[in-house]
PDB file of C-alpha atoms and ligand atoms in Angstrom:
ATOM      1  CA  MET U   1     -12.011  29.605  37.313  1.00 62.00           C
ATOM      2  CA  VAL U   2     -13.259  31.797  34.508  1.00 66.00           C
ATOM      3  CA  GLN U   3     -13.802  29.988  31.298  1.00 67.00           C
ATOM      4  CA  ILE U   4     -12.262  32.165  28.312  1.00 65.00           C
ATOM      5  CA  ASP U   5     -13.748  31.845  24.784  1.00 67.00           C
ATOM      6  CA  LEU U   6     -11.281  31.939  22.326  1.00 64.00           C
ATOM      7  CA  PRO U   7     -11.486  33.543  18.877  1.00 63.00           C
ATOM      8  CA  TYR U   8     -11.610  30.769  16.413  1.00 62.00           C
ATOM      9  CA  ILE U   9      -7.986  31.600  14.974  1.00 64.00           C
ATOM     10  CA  LEU U  10      -6.510  31.597  18.176  1.00 65.00           C
ATOM     11  CA  ASP U  11      -7.754  28.091  19.002  1.00 68.00           C
ATOM     12  CA  PHE U  12      -4.868  25.765  19.122  1.00 69.00           C
ATOM     13  CA  TYR U  13      -6.800  22.868  18.811  1.00 73.00           C
ATOM     14  CA  PRO U  14      -8.425  21.977  15.172  1.00 77.00           C
ATOM     15  CA  GLN U  15     -12.159  21.561  15.222  1.00 82.00           C
ATOM     16  CA  GLU U  16     -13.132  17.798  14.765  1.00 84.00           C
ATOM     17  CA  SER U  17     -17.034  17.283  14.624  1.00 87.00           C
ATOM     18  CA  GLU U  18     -18.506  15.917  11.276  1.00 89.00           C
ATOM     19  CA  GLU U  19     -19.853  19.138  10.580  1.00 88.00           C
ATOM     20  CA  GLN U  20     -17.058  20.933  11.281  1.00 87.00           C
ATOM     21  CA  THR U  21     -14.162  18.435   8.949  1.00 90.00           C
ATOM     22  CA  GLN U  22     -13.978  16.037   6.347  1.00 92.00           C
ATOM     23  CA  ILE U  23     -11.349  14.288   7.956  1.00 94.00           C
ATOM     24  CA  HIS U  24     -13.331  13.880  11.248  1.00 95.00           C
ATOM     25  CA  LYS U  25     -12.532  10.394  11.482  1.00 97.00           C
ATOM     26  CA  PHE U  26      -9.261  10.691  12.320  1.00 97.00           C
ATOM     27  CA  PHE U  27      -9.944  12.473  15.098  1.00 95.00           C
ATOM     28  CA  THR U  28     -12.747   9.457  15.886  1.00 96.00           C
ATOM     29  CA  ASN U  29     -10.087   6.827  15.133  1.00 97.00           C
ATOM     30  CA  LEU U  30      -7.163   8.568  17.653  1.00 97.00           C
ATOM     31  CA  LYS U  31     -10.056   8.552  20.649  1.00 95.00           C
ATOM     32  CA  SER U  32      -9.556   4.993  20.194  1.00 96.00           C
ATOM     33  CA  GLY U  33      -5.789   4.700  19.985  1.00 96.00           C
ATOM     34  CA  LYS U  34      -5.309   4.993  16.600  1.00 98.00           C
ATOM     35  CA  LEU U  35      -3.281   6.789  14.261  1.00 98.00           C
ATOM     36  CA  THR U  36      -5.006   6.901  10.730  1.00 98.00           C
ATOM     37  CA  THR U  37      -4.819   8.620   7.402  1.00 98.00           C
ATOM     38  CA  THR U  38      -5.594   8.908   4.027  1.00 98.00           C
ATOM     39  CA  LYS U  39      -4.439   6.891   1.199  1.00 98.00           C
ATOM     40  CA  CYS U  40      -5.453   7.659  -2.568  1.00 98.00           C
ATOM     41  CA  THR U  41      -7.046   4.428  -4.276  1.00 98.00           C
ATOM     42  CA  LYS U  42      -6.203   5.789  -7.462  1.00 98.00           C
ATOM     43  CA  CYS U  43      -2.440   5.945  -7.198  1.00 98.00           C
ATOM     44  CA  GLY U  44      -1.526   4.597  -4.258  1.00 97.00           C
ATOM     45  CA  THR U  45      -0.246   7.650  -2.587  1.00 96.00           C
ATOM     46  CA  VAL U  46       0.085   7.761   1.529  1.00 96.00           C
ATOM     47  CA  LEU U  47      -0.877  11.417   2.239  1.00 96.00           C
ATOM     48  CA  TRP U  48       0.202  12.809   5.796  1.00 96.00           C
ATOM     49  CA  GLN U  49      -1.765  15.202   7.562  1.00 95.00           C
ATOM     50  CA  PRO U  50      -5.186  13.246   5.760  1.00 96.00           C
ATOM     51  CA  ARG U  51      -6.866  14.997   2.972  1.00 96.00           C
ATOM     52  CA  ILE U  52      -9.816  14.619   1.152  1.00 96.00           C
ATOM     53  CA  VAL U  53      -8.318  15.223  -1.750  1.00 97.00           C
ATOM     54  CA  CYS U  54      -4.623  13.714  -3.030  1.00 98.00           C
ATOM     55  CA  ARG U  55      -2.344  16.194  -4.043  1.00 96.00           C
ATOM     56  CA  GLU U  56      -0.937  13.930  -6.693  1.00 98.00           C
ATOM     57  CA  CYS U  57      -3.514  12.857  -8.831  1.00 98.00           C
ATOM     58  CA  LEU U  58      -6.181  15.086  -7.286  1.00 98.00           C
ATOM     59  CA  SER U  59      -8.392  12.157  -7.285  1.00 98.00           C
ATOM     60  CA  ASP U  60     -11.566  12.469  -4.310  1.00 97.00           C
ATOM     61  CA  GLU U  61     -11.300   8.562  -3.891  1.00 98.00           C
ATOM     62  CA  LEU U  62      -9.181   8.011  -0.993  1.00 98.00           C
ATOM     63  CA  GLU U  63      -9.736   5.242   1.836  1.00 98.00           C
ATOM     64  CA  TRP U  64      -8.846   5.021   5.714  1.00 98.00           C
ATOM     65  CA  ILE U  65      -5.515   3.039   6.599  1.00 98.00           C
ATOM     66  CA  ASP U  66      -3.685   2.785   9.998  1.00 98.00           C
ATOM     67  CA  LEU U  67      -0.443   3.877  10.526  1.00 98.00           C
ATOM     68  CA  PRO U  68       1.953   2.734  13.273  1.00 98.00           C
ATOM     69  CA  THR U  69       2.129   4.619  17.034  1.00 98.00           C
ATOM     70  CA  THR U  70       5.918   4.064  16.808  1.00 98.00           C
ATOM     71  CA  GLY U  71       9.149   5.992  15.727  1.00 98.00           C
ATOM     72  CA  LYS U  72      11.951   7.040  15.880  1.00 98.00           C
ATOM     73  CA  LEU U  73      13.069  10.620  16.946  1.00 98.00           C
ATOM     74  CA  TYR U  74      14.299  12.642  13.553  1.00 98.00           C
ATOM     75  CA  ALA U  75      14.938  16.169  15.063  1.00 98.00           C
ATOM     76  CA  PHE U  76      13.600  17.801  18.293  1.00 98.00           C
ATOM     77  CA  THR U  77      14.055  21.138  20.066  1.00 97.00           C
ATOM     78  CA  GLN U  78      12.284  22.712  23.459  1.00 97.00           C
ATOM     79  CA  VAL U  79      10.026  25.707  23.083  1.00 95.00           C
ATOM     80  CA  ASN U  80      11.113  27.993  25.838  1.00 94.00           C
ATOM     81  CA  ALA U  81       8.882  30.790  24.740  1.00 90.00           C
ATOM     82  CA  GLY U  82       6.310  31.894  22.442  1.00 86.00           C
ATOM     83  CA  ALA U  83       4.159  29.081  22.557  1.00 82.00           C
ATOM     84  CA  ALA U  84       0.823  28.529  20.868  1.00 77.00           C
ATOM     85  CA  ILE U  85      -1.702  30.954  23.129  1.00 73.00           C
ATOM     86  CA  THR U  86      -3.114  27.776  25.411  1.00 72.00           C
ATOM     87  CA  LEU U  87      -0.064  26.291  25.725  1.00 78.00           C
ATOM     88  CA  GLU U  88       2.115  29.298  27.186  1.00 83.00           C
ATOM     89  CA  LYS U  89       1.279  27.364  30.673  1.00 86.00           C
ATOM     90  CA  ASP U  90       3.380  24.566  29.430  1.00 90.00           C
ATOM     91  CA  VAL U  91       6.469  26.347  28.571  1.00 93.00           C
ATOM     92  CA  PRO U  92       9.422  25.077  28.463  1.00 95.00           C
ATOM     93  CA  PHE U  93       8.567  21.999  26.766  1.00 95.00           C
ATOM     94  CA  CYS U  94       9.539  19.348  24.144  1.00 97.00           C
ATOM     95  CA  ILE U  95       8.168  19.205  20.211  1.00 96.00           C
ATOM     96  CA  GLY U  96      10.064  16.524  17.667  1.00 98.00           C
ATOM     97  CA  VAL U  97       9.761  15.597  14.359  1.00 98.00           C
ATOM     98  CA  VAL U  98       8.867  11.439  14.113  1.00 98.00           C
ATOM     99  CA  GLU U  99       9.584   9.215  11.998  1.00 98.00           C
ATOM    100  CA  LEU U 100       7.241   6.388  12.233  1.00 98.00           C
ATOM    101  CA  ASP U 101       8.119   2.705  11.695  1.00 97.00           C
ATOM    102  CA  ASP U 102       8.140   1.175   8.506  1.00 95.00           C
ATOM    103  CA  VAL U 103       6.349   4.043   6.692  1.00 94.00           C
ATOM    104  CA  GLY U 104       8.861   6.794   6.986  1.00 88.00           C
ATOM    105  CA  ILE U 105       6.631   9.787   7.445  1.00 96.00           C
ATOM    106  CA  LYS U 106       7.514  12.788   9.344  1.00 97.00           C
ATOM    107  CA  ILE U 107       5.020  13.600  11.891  1.00 97.00           C
ATOM    108  CA  LEU U 108       5.412  17.004  14.045  1.00 97.00           C
ATOM    109  CA  SER U 109       4.986  16.577  17.274  1.00 96.00           C
ATOM    110  CA  ARG U 110       4.523  17.294  21.295  1.00 95.00           C
ATOM    111  CA  ILE U 111       7.174  15.217  23.186  1.00 97.00           C
ATOM    112  CA  ASP U 112       5.923  14.528  26.496  1.00 96.00           C
ATOM    113  CA  ASN U 113       7.431  12.854  29.780  1.00 95.00           C
ATOM    114  CA  ALA U 114      11.307  14.429  28.615  1.00 94.00           C
ATOM    115  CA  LYS U 115      13.200  16.668  29.506  1.00 95.00           C
ATOM    116  CA  TYR U 116      15.611  18.268  26.447  1.00 97.00           C
ATOM    117  CA  GLU U 117      18.808  16.831  27.953  1.00 97.00           C
ATOM    118  CA  ASP U 118      17.114  13.428  27.629  1.00 94.00           C
ATOM    119  CA  LEU U 119      16.395  13.554  24.304  1.00 97.00           C
ATOM    120  CA  ASP U 120      18.645  11.870  20.953  1.00 97.00           C
ATOM    121  CA  PHE U 121      18.574  11.391  17.467  1.00 97.00           C
ATOM    122  CA  ASP U 122      16.791   8.115  16.909  1.00 97.00           C
ATOM    123  CA  MET U 123      15.311   7.410  20.330  1.00 98.00           C
ATOM    124  CA  PRO U 124      12.733   5.419  19.738  1.00 98.00           C
ATOM    125  CA  VAL U 125       8.824   7.340  21.111  1.00 98.00           C
ATOM    126  CA  LYS U 126       5.450   6.201  21.306  1.00 98.00           C
ATOM    127  CA  MET U 127       2.092   7.686  20.702  1.00 98.00           C
ATOM    128  CA  LYS U 128      -0.404   8.612  23.524  1.00 97.00           C
ATOM    129  CA  VAL U 129      -3.805  10.467  23.263  1.00 97.00           C
ATOM    130  CA  VAL U 130      -3.947  13.468  24.956  1.00 93.00           C
ATOM    131  CA  GLU U 131      -7.942  14.606  25.754  1.00 92.00           C
ATOM    132  CA  ASN U 132      -8.558  18.302  26.280  1.00 85.00           C
ATOM    133  CA  GLU U 133     -11.359  19.480  28.828  1.00 82.00           C
ATOM    134  CA  ASP U 134     -13.425  20.314  25.887  1.00 84.00           C
ATOM    135  CA  GLY U 135     -13.425  16.741  25.133  1.00 88.00           C
ATOM    136  CA  ARG U 136     -11.046  17.168  21.915  1.00 90.00           C
ATOM    137  CA  VAL U 137      -8.486  14.867  21.209  1.00 93.00           C
ATOM    138  CA  MET U 138      -4.256  15.584  19.516  1.00 93.00           C
ATOM    139  CA  TYR U 139      -1.531  12.748  19.628  1.00 96.00           C
ATOM    140  CA  ARG U 140       1.439  13.668  21.106  1.00 97.00           C
ATOM    141  CA  PHE U 141       4.844  11.403  21.088  1.00 98.00           C
ATOM    142  CA  GLU U 142       6.895  10.045  24.298  1.00 98.00           C
ATOM    143  CA  PRO U 143      10.314   8.390  24.983  1.00 98.00           C
ATOM    144  CA  VAL U 144       9.625   4.043  24.828  1.00 97.00           C
ATOM    145  CA  LYS U 145      11.088   3.204  28.399  1.00 82.00           C
TER     146      LYS U 145
HETATM  147 ZN1   ZN S 201      -3.155   9.592  -6.045  1.00 73.29          ZN
END
């Protein structure tokens, strides 16, 4: 198999190491199965996606908090064409907006292990962690069976 190094801008997955991003802890936590984000210790705003500065009060005093790994499907569709360059081989696949239980945060995610016809609004879903060949990780959601 030929390994092609993609230019950074064409790489679908974010760089995850401490040298490359100040939210590297998100990926470290994800590797252990935890979905986390940052919360402002000044004004209490829970930020999604995780950030290093609060969008409400501009404080950089943030703490890491755990988020639920379960939720309900708020919206969904099927990707038939035009997928990101590393995902073309997976077409067709489903993506959706998941509203996390308890916190109400909405997360855009790939939806695995279901066909479009199987999906429905408010369907319970749970997070799974997918690891790339190079060790980087990303979350996806799948229906609760
Ligand atoms: Zn704040």
